[in-house]
Coordinates of C-alpha atoms in Angstrom, one line a residue:
X13 CA 0.1 -0.1 0.1
X14 CA 1.1 3.6 -0.6
X15 CA 1.1 4.7 2.9
X16 CA 3.7 2.1 3.8
X17 CA 5.9 2.1 0.7
X18 CA 9.6 2.5 1.3
X19 CA 9.9 5.2 -1.2
X20 CA 7.1 7.1 0.5
X21 CA 9.8 7.8 3.5
X22 CA 12.9 7.8 1.4
X23 CA 12.5 9.0 -2.2
X24 CA 14.4 6.5 -4.8
X25 CA 14.9 4.0 -2.2
X26 CA 16.9 1.2 -3.7
X27 CA 17.2 -1.4 -1.0
X28 CA 15.7 -2.4 2.4
X29 CA 17.8 -4.2 5.1
X30 CA 15.9 -6.2 7.8
X31 CA 17.5 -7.0 11.1
X32 CA 15.9 -9.8 13.6
X33 CA 16.3 -10.4 17.1
X34 CA 14.9 -13.6 18.8
X35 CA 12.7 -13.3 22.1
X36 CA 14.1 -15.1 25.2
X37 CA 12.4 -18.3 26.0
X38 CA 12.2 -17.3 29.5
X39 CA 10.2 -14.3 28.7
X40 CA 7.8 -16.5 26.6
X41 CA 7.5 -18.9 29.5
X42 CA 6.5 -15.9 31.8
X43 CA 3.4 -15.3 29.5
X44 CA 2.7 -19.2 30.1
X45 CA 2.7 -18.7 33.8
X46 CA 0.0 -15.8 33.2
X47 CA -2.3 -17.8 30.7
X48 CA -2.0 -21.3 32.5
X49 CA -1.3 -20.4 36.3
X50 CA -2.9 -17.0 36.6
X51 CA 0.3 -15.3 37.7
X52 CA -0.8 -12.0 36.1
X53 CA 2.1 -10.2 38.0
X54 CA 4.4 -11.6 35.7
X55 CA 3.0 -10.1 32.6
X56 CA 5.1 -7.2 32.7
X57 CA 8.2 -9.3 32.0
X58 CA 6.6 -10.0 28.5
X59 CA 5.7 -6.3 28.1
X60 CA 9.3 -5.2 28.9
X61 CA 11.4 -7.9 27.5
X62 CA 9.4 -9.4 24.8
X63 CA 7.0 -6.6 23.3
X64 CA 7.4 -2.8 24.2
X65 CA 10.8 -2.3 25.3
X66 CA 14.1 -4.3 25.3
X67 CA 14.0 -5.9 21.9
X68 CA 12.9 -2.8 20.2
X69 CA 15.6 -0.7 21.8
X70 CA 18.2 -3.3 20.8
X71 CA 16.6 -3.2 17.2
X72 CA 16.6 0.7 17.3
X73 CA 20.3 0.9 18.3
X74 CA 21.3 -1.7 15.7
X75 CA 19.5 0.0 12.8
X76 CA 21.0 3.2 13.8
X77 CA 24.5 1.8 13.6
X78 CA 23.8 0.1 10.3
X79 CA 22.5 3.4 8.9
X80 CA 25.5 5.2 10.2
X81 CA 27.6 2.5 8.6
X82 CA 25.9 2.7 5.1
X83 CA 26.1 6.6 5.0
X84 CA 29.9 6.4 5.7
X85 CA 30.9 3.7 3.5
X86 CA 28.5 4.1 0.5
X87 CA 27.7 7.9 0.7
X88 CA 24.1 7.1 0.2
X89 CA 21.3 8.4 2.4
X90 CA 20.0 5.6 4.6
X91 CA 16.9 5.9 7.1
X92 CA 16.3 3.6 10.2
X93 CA 12.6 3.0 10.7
X94 CA 10.7 2.9 13.9
X95 CA 10.8 -0.4 15.9
X96 CA 8.0 -1.3 18.0
X97 CA 5.0 0.3 19.6
X98 CA 6.8 3.3 21.4
X99 CA 8.9 4.6 18.6
X100 CA 6.7 7.3 17.1
X101 CA 4.6 5.5 14.3
X102 CA 5.1 2.9 11.6
X103 CA 6.7 4.0 8.3
X104 CA 6.7 0.6 6.7
X105 CA 5.3 -2.9 7.3
X106 CA 8.1 -4.6 9.1
X107 CA 6.7 -7.9 8.7
X108 CA 6.2 -7.6 5.1
X109 CA 9.8 -6.4 4.9
X110 CA 10.9 -9.4 6.8
X111 CA 9.5 -11.8 4.6
X112 CA 10.6 -10.1 1.3
X113 CA 14.1 -10.3 2.8
X114 CA 14.0 -14.0 3.1
X115 CA 14.1 -14.2 6.8
X116 CA 10.8 -16.5 7.0
X117 CA 7.3 -16.7 6.0
X118 CA 4.1 -15.6 7.3
X119 CA 2.2 -17.8 9.7
X120 CA -1.5 -17.9 9.6
X121 CA -1.9 -15.3 12.3
X122 CA -0.2 -12.9 10.1
X123 CA 3.1 -12.8 12.0
X124 CA 6.4 -13.7 10.5
X125 CA 7.7 -17.2 11.5
X126 CA 11.3 -17.9 11.1
X127 CA 12.7 -21.5 10.9
X128 CA 14.6 -21.0 14.2
X129 CA 12.0 -19.2 16.5
X130 CA 8.7 -19.4 15.0
X131 CA 6.9 -16.4 15.6
X132 CA 9.0 -15.2 18.6
X133 CA 11.0 -12.6 16.9
X134 CA 10.9 -8.8 16.5
X135 CA 12.4 -7.0 13.3
X136 CA 13.8 -3.8 12.4
X137 CA 14.3 -2.0 9.1
X138 CA 16.8 0.4 7.4
X139 CA 15.8 2.0 4.1
X140 CA 18.7 3.4 1.7
X141 CA 19.6 4.6 -1.7
X142 CA 22.5 2.2 -1.9
X143 CA 22.0 -0.6 -4.3
X144 CA 22.5 -4.0 -2.5
X145 CA 22.4 -7.4 -3.9
X146 CA 19.2 -8.9 -2.3
X147 CA 18.9 -12.1 -0.5
X148 CA 16.4 -14.8 -1.9
X149 CA 12.9 -15.6 -0.3
X150 CA 12.9 -18.0 2.1
X151 CA 12.2 -21.5 0.5
X152 CA 12.8 -23.9 3.0
X153 CA 10.2 -26.4 4.7
X154 CA 7.0 -25.1 5.2
X155 CA 6.6 -23.3 8.6
X156 CA 2.9 -23.1 9.0
X157 CA 0.3 -25.8 8.5
X158 CA -2.9 -23.7 9.1
X159 CA -5.1 -26.4 7.4
X160 CA -4.4 -29.0 10.1
X161 CA -3.2 -26.8 13.1
X162 CA -5.2 -23.7 13.8
X163 CA -3.8 -23.2 17.2
X164 CA -3.5 -19.5 16.9
X165 CA -7.3 -19.3 16.3
X166 CA -8.1 -21.7 19.1
X167 CA -6.2 -19.5 21.7
X168 CA -7.3 -16.0 20.6
X169 CA -9.6 -15.1 23.5
X170 CA -11.8 -12.7 21.5
X171 CA -11.9 -14.8 18.2
X172 CA -10.0 -12.1 16.3
X173 CA -8.3 -14.5 14.1
X174 CA -10.3 -16.0 11.3
X175 CA -10.3 -19.8 10.9
X176 CA -8.6 -21.5 8.0
X177 CA -11.2 -21.9 5.1
X178 CA -13.8 -19.7 6.7
X179 CA -15.9 -18.7 3.7
X180 CA -17.0 -15.6 5.3
X181 CA -13.5 -14.2 6.1
X182 CA -11.3 -15.2 3.3
X183 CA -7.6 -15.4 3.8
X184 CA -5.3 -12.3 2.9
X185 CA -3.0 -13.0 -0.1
X186 CA 0.3 -11.2 -0.6
X187 CA 2.4 -11.6 -3.7
X188 CA 6.1 -11.3 -3.3
X189 CA 8.2 -12.4 -6.5
X190 CA 6.8 -15.6 -7.6
X191 CA 5.2 -16.5 -4.2
X192 CA 1.9 -16.1 -2.9
X193 CA 1.6 -16.0 1.0
X194 CA -1.7 -16.2 2.6
X195 CA -2.7 -15.4 6.1
X196 CA -5.9 -15.0 8.1
X197 CA -8.3 -12.1 8.4
X198 CA -7.4 -10.2 11.7
X199 CA -10.4 -8.4 13.3
X200 CA -8.1 -5.6 14.8
X201 CA -11.1 -4.1 17.0
X202 CA -11.3 -7.6 18.7
X203 CA -7.6 -7.8 18.9
X204 CA -7.4 -4.4 20.6
X205 CA -10.0 -5.6 23.2
X206 CA -7.6 -8.1 24.7
X207 CA -4.3 -6.5 24.2
X208 CA -5.3 -3.4 25.8
X209 CA -7.7 -4.9 28.3
X210 CA -10.5 -2.8 27.2
X211 CA -13.0 -4.9 28.8
X212 CA -13.4 -6.5 32.3
X213 CA -13.7 -9.9 30.8
X214 CA -10.3 -9.7 29.4
X215 CA -8.8 -8.3 32.8
X216 CA -9.6 -4.6 32.3
X217 CA -10.6 -2.5 35.4
X218 CA -13.7 -1.4 33.6
X219 CA -15.5 -1.8 30.3
X220 CA -14.4 1.3 28.2
X221 CA -16.3 0.3 25.2
X222 CA -18.8 -2.3 23.9
X223 CA -17.6 -5.6 22.6
X224 CA -18.7 -4.8 19.0
X225 CA -17.0 -1.5 18.9
X226 CA -15.6 -1.0 15.2
X227 CA -11.9 -0.5 14.9
X228 CA -12.1 2.9 13.5
X229 CA -13.9 4.1 16.6
X230 CA -11.5 2.9 19.2
X231 CA -9.9 6.3 19.9
X232 CA -12.2 7.5 22.5
X233 CA -12.2 4.3 24.3
X234 CA -8.3 4.1 24.3
X235 CA -8.1 7.6 25.8
X236 CA -10.3 6.2 28.7
X237 CA -7.8 3.7 29.8
X238 CA -5.9 4.4 33.0
X239 CA -2.5 5.6 32.0
X240 CA 0.5 3.8 33.5
X241 CA 2.7 5.5 36.0
X242 CA 5.7 3.7 34.9
X243 CA 6.8 2.3 31.7
X244 CA 7.3 4.1 28.3
X245 CA 4.3 3.2 26.3
X246 CA 1.4 5.4 26.8
X247 CA -1.3 2.7 26.5
X248 CA -0.1 -0.7 27.2
X249 CA -0.8 -3.1 24.2
X250 CA 1.0 -6.1 25.6
X251 CA -1.6 -7.9 27.6
X252 CA -2.1 -10.9 25.1
X253 CA 0.7 -12.5 23.0
X254 CA -1.0 -16.0 23.0
X255 CA -0.7 -16.6 19.3
X256 CA 2.8 -15.9 19.4
X257 CA 3.4 -17.9 22.6
X258 CA 1.6 -21.0 21.5
X259 CA 2.4 -21.3 17.9
X260 CA 4.1 -24.8 17.5
X261 CA 6.8 -23.3 14.9
X262 CA 10.3 -23.0 16.0
X263 CA 10.9 -26.2 18.0
X264 CA 8.1 -24.9 20.4
X265 CA 7.5 -28.5 21.8
X266 CA 11.3 -29.1 22.7
X267 CA 11.6 -25.6 24.2
X268 CA 8.5 -25.5 26.2
X269 CA 6.0 -28.4 26.2
X270 CA 8.6 -31.3 26.8
X271 CA 10.5 -29.1 29.2
X272 CA 7.4 -28.5 31.4
X273 CA 7.6 -24.8 30.9
X274 CA 3.9 -25.1 29.2
X275 CA 1.1 -27.5 29.7
X276 CA 0.1 -26.7 26.2
X277 CA -2.6 -24.7 24.6
X278 CA -5.3 -27.0 25.8
X279 CA -4.5 -26.4 29.4
X280 CA -4.8 -22.6 28.6
X281 CA -8.2 -23.0 27.0
X282 CA -9.5 -25.3 29.9
X283 CA -8.5 -22.6 32.4
X284 CA -10.1 -19.8 30.6
X285 CA -13.5 -22.0 30.3
X286 CA -13.4 -22.8 34.2
X287 CA -12.8 -19.1 34.9
X288 CA -15.8 -18.1 32.6

């Protein structure tokens, strides 16, 4: 789309460089302690070290260093883009850049999967006028099997992610070079209800909007949310992360299920049903 094209930010942009950082397994297991054991005081670990702050700071510094290197060595203008929810906007789609750069492919929930870590990554982008030889698209083993998995859809508390094959919510298709990538329809309004805790049923202090509030009308409700006394993100949006945490890609079973760090997505669903 025109509003997130690299050449809108940097006229005559020739190359897009993408950096990635993996999320700590220990940070993801803290999310499991919230989902599976109700230890909600640990949720801030995911917010700090997995979503809002540290990974994005690391990427911000790295992107700045790469841009400095490019300008010194090539003489070409280079722009590091914003990383994460606290760095003043979104200039390009980081996830589409990551797929185009060959780091992985889209999972059904629309998050980028890498072969090493599944969806448990964050990305940063540098735009430059320097002409660089591109890396090929990822063409390794398929990383997402939505037709027989669907865990991301099942663990979503608000039903924000469409099910594979849902005729009423067809998959989104993206074409990059000779490949077509498909991912689910994401109802961003429903996603916001959970990740911002906008309803009491999702852990909020009060209902700041109705459950069927359209995404385009979320502004007043977001402004009603209590502003945190600490932290750098004005309105916290790290209260979920289930799809990222439970996705089986990236050796999930070896890292979490077989090690006892997670009981698995079924246990999480059973706990939610019991609480309801």
